[in-house]
Each structure stands twice: as C-alpha cells, then as structure tokens.
GROMACS .gro file of C-alpha atoms in nm:
model
  308
    1MET     CA    1   6.852   1.019  -2.537
    2LEU     CA    2   7.049   0.972  -2.218
    3ASP     CA    3   7.371   1.170  -2.178
    4LEU     CA    4   7.675   0.945  -2.133
    5ARG     CA    5   7.849   1.201  -1.911
    6ARG     CA    6   7.559   1.198  -1.667
    7LEU     CA    7   7.544   0.820  -1.684
    8ARG     CA    8   7.908   0.817  -1.585
    9LEU     CA    9   7.828   1.023  -1.274
   10LEU     CA   10   7.561   0.768  -1.178
   11HIS     CA   11   7.809   0.488  -1.244
   12GLU     CA   12   8.069   0.662  -1.024
   13LEU     CA   13   7.813   0.716  -0.746
   14HIS     CA   14   7.729   0.346  -0.753
   15HIS     CA   15   8.095   0.252  -0.707
   16ARG     CA   16   8.216   0.533  -0.477
   17GLY     CA   17   7.912   0.555  -0.252
   18THR     CA   18   7.887   0.930  -0.192
   19ILE     CA   19   7.843   1.243  -0.399
   20ALA     CA   20   8.145   1.391  -0.222
   21ALA     CA   21   8.360   1.098  -0.333
   22VAL     CA   22   8.238   1.133  -0.693
   23ALA     CA   23   8.310   1.505  -0.687
   24ASP     CA   24   8.657   1.444  -0.546
   25ALA     CA   25   8.738   1.175  -0.803
   26LEU     CA   26   8.625   1.383  -1.100
   27GLN     CA   27   8.733   1.719  -0.953
   28PHE     CA   28   8.377   1.854  -0.958
   29THR     CA   29   8.193   2.036  -0.683
   30PRO     CA   30   7.937   1.822  -0.497
   31SER     CA   31   7.662   2.064  -0.602
   32ALA     CA   32   7.755   2.020  -0.970
   33VAL     CA   33   7.733   1.641  -0.934
   34SER     CA   34   7.392   1.670  -0.764
   35GLN     CA   35   7.263   1.904  -1.035
   36GLN     CA   36   7.369   1.670  -1.316
   37LEU     CA   37   7.210   1.370  -1.142
   38ALA     CA   38   6.888   1.570  -1.106
   39VAL     CA   39   6.892   1.636  -1.481
   40LEU     CA   40   6.942   1.264  -1.543
   41GLU     CA   41   6.638   1.187  -1.326
   42LYS     CA   42   6.430   1.426  -1.540
   43GLU     CA   43   6.556   1.255  -1.855
   44THR     CA   44   6.458   0.908  -1.728
   45GLY     CA   45   6.137   1.015  -1.556
   46VAL     CA   46   6.204   0.799  -1.247
   47PRO     CA   47   6.379   0.866  -0.913
   48LEU     CA   48   6.738   0.741  -0.928
   49THR     CA   49   6.854   0.844  -0.580
   50GLN     CA   50   6.698   0.886  -0.239
   51LYS     CA   51   6.815   1.042   0.083
   52ASP     CA   52   6.997   0.815   0.324
   53GLY     CA   53   7.089   1.003   0.641
   54ARG     CA   54   7.318   1.287   0.538
   55GLY     CA   55   7.393   1.125   0.202
   56VAL     CA   56   7.208   0.955  -0.080
   57ARG     CA   57   7.178   0.602  -0.212
   58LEU     CA   58   7.059   0.464  -0.543
   59THR     CA   59   6.701   0.349  -0.580
   60ASP     CA   60   6.628   0.015  -0.746
   61ALA     CA   61   6.586   0.200  -1.075
   62GLY     CA   62   6.913   0.381  -1.012
   63LEU     CA   63   7.094   0.051  -0.953
   64ILE     CA   64   6.959  -0.094  -1.276
   65LEU     CA   65   7.061   0.213  -1.474
   66ALA     CA   66   7.406   0.225  -1.309
   67GLU     CA   67   7.472  -0.133  -1.417
   68GLN     CA   68   7.357  -0.056  -1.770
   69ALA     CA   69   7.565   0.262  -1.768
   70ALA     CA   70   7.881   0.057  -1.717
   71ASN     CA   71   7.798  -0.145  -2.028
   72LEU     CA   72   7.713   0.165  -2.229
   73LEU     CA   73   8.032   0.345  -2.129
   74ASP     CA   74   8.242   0.043  -2.219
   75GLN     CA   75   8.066   0.005  -2.554
   76ALA     CA   76   8.116   0.374  -2.631
   77GLN     CA   77   8.488   0.351  -2.562
   78ARG     CA   78   8.525   0.041  -2.779
   79ALA     CA   79   8.325   0.201  -3.060
   80GLU     CA   80   8.546   0.508  -3.048
   81ALA     CA   81   8.859   0.293  -3.061
   82GLU     CA   82   8.732   0.095  -3.360
   83LEU     CA   83   8.632   0.408  -3.549
   84ALA     CA   84   8.969   0.566  -3.474
   85ALA     CA   85   9.152   0.259  -3.607
   86ALA     CA   86   8.950   0.274  -3.929
   87THR     CA   87   9.011   0.646  -3.984
   88HIS     CA   88   9.357   0.757  -4.089
   89GLU     CA   89   9.309   1.128  -4.156
   90PRO     CA   90   9.262   1.371  -3.865
   91SER     CA   91   8.921   1.533  -3.890
   92GLY     CA   92   8.638   1.665  -3.678
   93ARG     CA   93   8.693   1.887  -3.378
   94GLY     CA   94   9.003   1.921  -3.161
   95ARG     CA   95   8.959   2.122  -2.841
   96ILE     CA   96   9.278   2.233  -2.666
   97ALA     CA   97   9.269   2.389  -2.320
   98ALA     CA   98   9.572   2.585  -2.202
   99PHE     CA   99   9.671   2.858  -1.958
  100GLN     CA  100   9.821   3.189  -2.072
  101SER     CA  101  10.193   3.130  -2.131
  102VAL     CA  102  10.163   2.780  -2.275
  103ALA     CA  103   9.868   2.889  -2.491
  104LEU     CA  104  10.084   3.161  -2.643
  105HIS     CA  105  10.406   2.969  -2.692
  106ILE     CA  106  10.287   2.608  -2.751
  107ALA     CA  107   9.915   2.586  -2.833
  108THR     CA  108   9.912   2.874  -3.083
  109PRO     CA  109  10.200   2.746  -3.301
  110ALA     CA  110  10.056   2.394  -3.277
  111ILE     CA  111   9.720   2.517  -3.406
  112ALA     CA  112   9.893   2.707  -3.688
  113GLN     CA  113  10.079   2.389  -3.787
  114LEU     CA  114   9.761   2.180  -3.780
  115ALA     CA  115   9.589   2.427  -4.014
  116GLN     CA  116   9.846   2.320  -4.273
  117THR     CA  117   9.899   1.952  -4.190
  118ALA     CA  118   9.545   1.856  -4.087
  119PRO     CA  119   9.309   2.093  -4.270
  120LYS     CA  120   9.003   1.878  -4.196
  121LEU     CA  121   9.060   1.907  -3.821
  122ARG     CA  122   8.891   2.210  -3.669
  123THR     CA  123   9.105   2.311  -3.372
  124GLU     CA  124   8.970   2.528  -3.092
  125LEU     CA  125   9.161   2.694  -2.808
  126ILE     CA  126   9.003   2.738  -2.465
  127ASP     CA  127   9.175   2.948  -2.198
  128ALA     CA  128   9.158   2.738  -1.881
  129GLU     CA  129   9.367   2.652  -1.578
  130PRO     CA  130   9.452   2.283  -1.519
  131GLU     CA  131   9.227   2.265  -1.212
  132GLU     CA  132   8.917   2.309  -1.429
  133ALA     CA  133   9.048   2.173  -1.760
  134LEU     CA  134   9.154   1.825  -1.647
  135PRO     CA  135   8.812   1.727  -1.505
  136ALA     CA  136   8.650   1.861  -1.823
  137LEU     CA  137   8.886   1.641  -2.026
  138ALA     CA  138   8.792   1.335  -1.820
  139LEU     CA  139   8.424   1.396  -1.899
  140GLY     CA  140   8.486   1.444  -2.270
  141ASP     CA  141   8.443   1.823  -2.291
  142LEU     CA  142   8.802   1.870  -2.417
  143ASP     CA  143   9.043   1.669  -2.631
  144LEU     CA  144   9.383   1.783  -2.504
  145VAL     CA  145   9.487   1.981  -2.198
  146LEU     CA  146   9.816   2.164  -2.158
  147ALA     CA  147   9.891   2.181  -1.788
  148ASP     CA  148  10.170   2.257  -1.546
  149GLU     CA  149  10.272   2.079  -1.229
  150TRP     CA  150  10.472   2.271  -0.972
  151ALA     CA  151  10.745   2.083  -0.787
  152GLY     CA  152  10.599   1.945  -0.464
  153GLN     CA  153  10.241   2.004  -0.580
  154PRO     CA  154  10.142   1.696  -0.784
  155LEU     CA  155   9.832   1.713  -1.001
  156PRO     CA  156   9.558   1.458  -0.934
  157ARG     CA  157   9.577   1.145  -1.149
  158LEU     CA  158   9.233   1.108  -1.302
  159ALA     CA  159   9.098   0.774  -1.421
  160GLY     CA  160   9.081   0.751  -1.798
  161VAL     CA  161   9.334   1.031  -1.855
  162ASP     CA  162   9.685   0.981  -1.997
  163ARG     CA  163   9.970   1.214  -1.905
  164HIS     CA  164  10.247   1.313  -2.148
  165ASP     CA  165  10.536   1.508  -1.990
  166LEU     CA  166  10.675   1.769  -2.228
  167HIS     CA  167  10.939   1.975  -2.047
  168VAL     CA  168  11.084   2.061  -1.706
  169GLU     CA  169  11.166   2.430  -1.681
  170PRO     CA  170  11.330   2.641  -1.410
  171LEU     CA  171  11.155   2.914  -1.217
  172LEU     CA  172  11.332   3.250  -1.213
  173LEU     CA  173  11.353   3.521  -0.953
  174VAL     CA  174  11.224   3.841  -1.111
  175LEU     CA  175  11.370   4.157  -0.957
  176PRO     CA  176  11.374   4.529  -1.034
  177LYS     CA  177  11.673   4.603  -1.256
  178ASP     CA  178  11.842   4.809  -0.984
  179HIS     CA  179  11.758   4.578  -0.691
  180PRO     CA  180  12.062   4.545  -0.460
  181ALA     CA  181  12.019   4.166  -0.433
  182ALA     CA  182  12.081   4.130  -0.807
  183HIS     CA  183  12.405   4.325  -0.803
  184ALA     CA  184  12.578   4.210  -0.487
  185ARG     CA  185  12.914   4.046  -0.539
  186GLY     CA  186  12.884   3.690  -0.669
  187ARG     CA  187  12.516   3.727  -0.765
  188LYS     CA  188  12.534   3.773  -1.140
  189THR     CA  189  12.344   3.449  -1.203
  190LYS     CA  190  12.198   3.337  -0.868
  191VAL     CA  191  12.046   3.507  -0.564
  192PRO     CA  192  11.978   3.351  -0.221
  193LEU     CA  193  11.616   3.378  -0.119
  194ALA     CA  194  11.711   3.517   0.223
  195ALA     CA  195  11.817   3.837   0.047
  196LEU     CA  196  11.449   3.893  -0.036
  197ALA     CA  197  11.301   3.814   0.305
  198ASP     CA  198  11.194   4.176   0.361
  199ALA     CA  199  11.068   4.238   0.009
  200ALA     CA  200  10.708   4.273  -0.102
  201TRP     CA  201  10.605   3.989  -0.336
  202VAL     CA  202  10.349   3.958  -0.614
  203GLY     CA  203  10.172   3.625  -0.660
  204ALA     CA  204   9.844   3.468  -0.760
  205PRO     CA  205   9.514   3.495  -0.570
  206PRO     CA  206   9.498   3.263  -0.266
  207GLY     CA  207   9.481   2.893  -0.341
  208GLY     CA  208   9.646   2.904  -0.684
  209GLY     CA  209   9.947   2.695  -0.778
  210TRP     CA  210  10.169   2.998  -0.834
  211GLU     CA  211  10.097   3.139  -0.487
  212SER     CA  212  10.148   2.799  -0.322
  213MET     CA  213  10.481   2.760  -0.501
  214ILE     CA  214  10.606   3.101  -0.378
  215LEU     CA  215  10.500   3.024  -0.020
  216ARG     CA  216  10.655   2.677  -0.017
  217THR     CA  217  10.979   2.787  -0.185
  218CYS     CA  218  11.037   3.079   0.050
  219ARG     CA  219  10.952   2.872   0.358
  220ASP     CA  220  11.148   2.559   0.264
  221LEU     CA  221  11.450   2.710   0.091
  222GLY     CA  222  11.462   3.062   0.230
  223GLY     CA  223  11.340   3.005   0.585
  224PHE     CA  224  11.096   3.297   0.584
  225GLU     CA  225  10.730   3.381   0.523
  226PRO     CA  226  10.700   3.594   0.208
  227GLN     CA  227  10.493   3.912   0.221
  228ILE     CA  228  10.258   3.861  -0.075
  229ARG     CA  229  10.126   4.213  -0.108
  230HIS     CA  230   9.999   4.208  -0.467
  231ARG     CA  231   9.793   3.938  -0.638
  232THR     CA  232   9.731   3.875  -1.007
  233ASN     CA  233   9.709   3.581  -1.247
  234ASP     CA  234   9.879   3.784  -1.521
  235ALA     CA  235  10.259   3.752  -1.554
  236ILE     CA  236  10.274   4.080  -1.747
  237VAL     CA  237  10.104   4.268  -1.464
  238ALA     CA  238  10.341   4.099  -1.217
  239CYS     CA  239  10.643   4.211  -1.420
  240GLY     CA  240  10.500   4.562  -1.434
  241LEU     CA  241  10.486   4.575  -1.055
  242VAL     CA  242  10.842   4.444  -1.035
  243ALA     CA  243  10.966   4.700  -1.290
  244ALA     CA  244  10.801   4.976  -1.085
  245GLY     CA  245  11.002   4.864  -0.783
  246GLN     CA  246  10.694   4.752  -0.593
  247ALA     CA  247  10.754   4.378  -0.572
  248VAL     CA  248  10.965   4.075  -0.653
  249THR     CA  249  10.839   3.737  -0.766
  250LEU     CA  250  10.913   3.391  -0.906
  251LEU     CA  251  10.804   3.318  -1.263
  252PRO     CA  252  10.853   3.024  -1.501
  253GLU     CA  253  11.107   3.063  -1.780
  254LEU     CA  254  10.834   3.023  -2.046
  255THR     CA  255  10.676   3.355  -1.944
  256ASP     CA  256  11.003   3.522  -2.056
  257PRO     CA  257  11.008   3.781  -1.775
  258GLY     CA  258  11.355   3.905  -1.874
  259ARG     CA  259  11.217   4.074  -2.187
  260HIS     CA  260  11.008   4.311  -1.975
  261PRO     CA  261  11.173   4.657  -1.947
  262GLY     CA  262  11.296   4.741  -1.600
  263VAL     CA  263  11.338   4.387  -1.462
  264THR     CA  264  11.621   4.140  -1.433
  265THR     CA  265  11.612   3.766  -1.364
  266ARG     CA  266  11.825   3.538  -1.151
  267ARG     CA  267  11.822   3.171  -1.057
  268VAL     CA  268  11.747   3.069  -0.698
  269ALA     CA  269  12.077   2.995  -0.523
  270ASP     CA  270  11.925   2.776  -0.251
  271GLY     CA  271  11.809   2.479  -0.458
  272ASP     CA  272  11.622   2.351  -0.762
  273VAL     CA  273  11.291   2.528  -0.823
  274HIS     CA  274  11.101   2.410  -1.131
  275ARG     CA  275  10.772   2.307  -1.286
  276THR     CA  276  10.678   2.034  -1.533
  277LEU     CA  277  10.480   2.120  -1.844
  278LEU     CA  278  10.261   1.838  -1.970
  279ALA     CA  279   9.983   1.741  -2.204
  280ALA     CA  280   9.687   1.524  -2.107
  281THR     CA  281   9.453   1.324  -2.330
  282ARG     CA  282   9.181   1.066  -2.272
  283THR     CA  283   9.294   0.704  -2.264
  284ALA     CA  284   9.004   0.604  -2.490
  285ASP     CA  285   9.131   0.846  -2.756
  286ALA     CA  286   9.487   0.711  -2.773
  287GLN     CA  287   9.442   0.574  -3.127
  288ARG     CA  288   9.220   0.852  -3.255
  289PRO     CA  289   9.395   1.032  -3.545
  290SER     CA  290   9.279   1.376  -3.430
  291THR     CA  291   9.419   1.322  -3.080
  292ARG     CA  292   9.749   1.193  -3.215
  293ALA     CA  293   9.768   1.495  -3.447
  294LEU     CA  294   9.706   1.735  -3.158
  295LEU     CA  295   9.971   1.569  -2.944
  296ASP     CA  296  10.226   1.557  -3.228
  297ALA     CA  297  10.173   1.927  -3.304
  298VAL     CA  298  10.215   2.022  -2.939
  299ARG     CA  299  10.537   1.821  -2.918
  300ALA     CA  300  10.664   1.981  -3.238
  301ALA     CA  301  10.600   2.326  -3.093
  302GLY     CA  302  10.801   2.226  -2.788
  303HIS     CA  303  11.087   2.091  -3.000
  304ALA     CA  304  11.095   2.423  -3.186
  305ARG     CA  305  11.169   2.590  -2.851
  306GLY     CA  306  11.452   2.348  -2.781
  307TRP     CA  307  11.261   2.106  -2.559
  308SER     CA  308  11.389   1.751  -2.576
   0.00000   0.00000   0.00000
C-alpha cells in the first residue's frame, strides 16, 4: 500500500518543480525528501524521477502518480472530515509536541484534564522544538503542536496548518541578585540594556530562536553586540549560570526565572520584548473531536494561568 505522506512529496515536487522547493515548503532537508521519494519508487516498482541537469524531473509514470496522488490526498481529507462529523466522542490517539516550558506548564495539565474528560483519547507528549514539530504536523506525524514565535522572527506559514494564538508574554532580563544594574536608582522594575553591554550572556546554541532574539534585542534596542559566552537550551542551567554571577540573559515569563535562588528579574526599559505562544493543528482535522478536545484542553490550561 502506498504511503500518503510520500505521495504528498511527489505531489509537491510536481507542483514546485525542485526538491529544494519541496524541502523549503515542508521544512524538510532536501536529502530527507530524496530519501522518501526513493522509498516510494521501491514501493511502486517503477522510476518516478530522473535527473535533469542539476535537478530532477518526473518520469511519465511519476506524472501519472502525481496526478492520482492529488485525488487520493483530497479523498483522504474529505473522508477524515466526514468521519469526524459522524463521531462525537474524542477517541484514538492525540499526539502533542511541545518544548520544555510550555510542555511543563500547558501540555502536562492539558493531558491530565483529558484523562478525566476524554478517557478514550490516548494522549502522548513529544518533546520537540517548533522547527521540527511543525513540519511533522503538516505531514500527519503529530496532532497538535505548541510553539512560540519571537517578536521579529515569524514562523513559516505551512499549507494545511491552522494557527491558534494563545498568549503574548513578556521576556525578562535575568540578573544575579546582587548585580549593580538591578539596584541602581530608578531600576526596581526596569533596566536599560546598555547597562549590560559589558556583561557575559548565556543563550541557546547558534541558530536557535532564543539566541537570535538576544542578538536582535541587544543590537536594536541596546545598540551593542552581546557577548554570548555560554550556550544551553535549558532555562534552569541558564539561571544557574546567572545565579553564580557568570552571565545575564533574557528569558520568557513562562520559564519563571524569578523562582531560581540567586537571581532577580527586570523588564527591559528600552522597548517591548515579547514572544507569542500558539497552538497549531491540521486544517483537515478542524472538525475532528480529538483535535477539538486537545485544543480545548490546551486553552483551558492557559486560562488557568490567567491567559485571556
């Protein structure tokens, strides 16, 4: 039996023209797209692509299958919608992908609620960053993704994926408790970034959203290039470095950095620094009871934290 996800890749290649374009649209690597197309060729037993200069083009068999794939994908979506409309009780499998802080504070209480309100729905939590989770959602490997979007760094809008904004939260400067910048006159609630121009910073490994946010914020609002000396994806480790007097950083409010011993938090005095927390689901699943239950539980967990 042919895999619909691989048929979708062939369909996308037919319409976009290059493997690179397919990879970019679905947030895959080109090699991953090529590997999946090779598997599809083995499943069909006929060549579906052939080299064309530096790229590839569909063979006659590939063109026929790509046209049929469009029909199959459309039929699958309509069948799912009809089944969802006929089923009123959430059941089956609900896969939620979330990164650390939102997994702890939103996904976990949502899953606990669903165990009571939707006992026939088996919920599963997968630890994943938005960059990998959203493409997996688009291909049907997940059912709901909890993601964050840093100000000035918009997430890609994937075809067939619906976005549901949940909350806009401020980012906080996290400083050692005895840091002079936190105790200067008039700085009980806010600190200008320029006061931290000579400080060592802790951020994410290169290329991550957290690191990009620190760089952009310090450059645009503070007028300086931050010295990112330490790198980690763990907010607790970052707070540990701050408490030890070895760094400063910016962290979202949801990570609750102020509860860590030895640190204090302040707002940025130079402007608004925030991120948007959001959920994402597949468009085809909008009427599916399990998807609606997942989304309702996530929203309820947010409301319990005071989100509007």
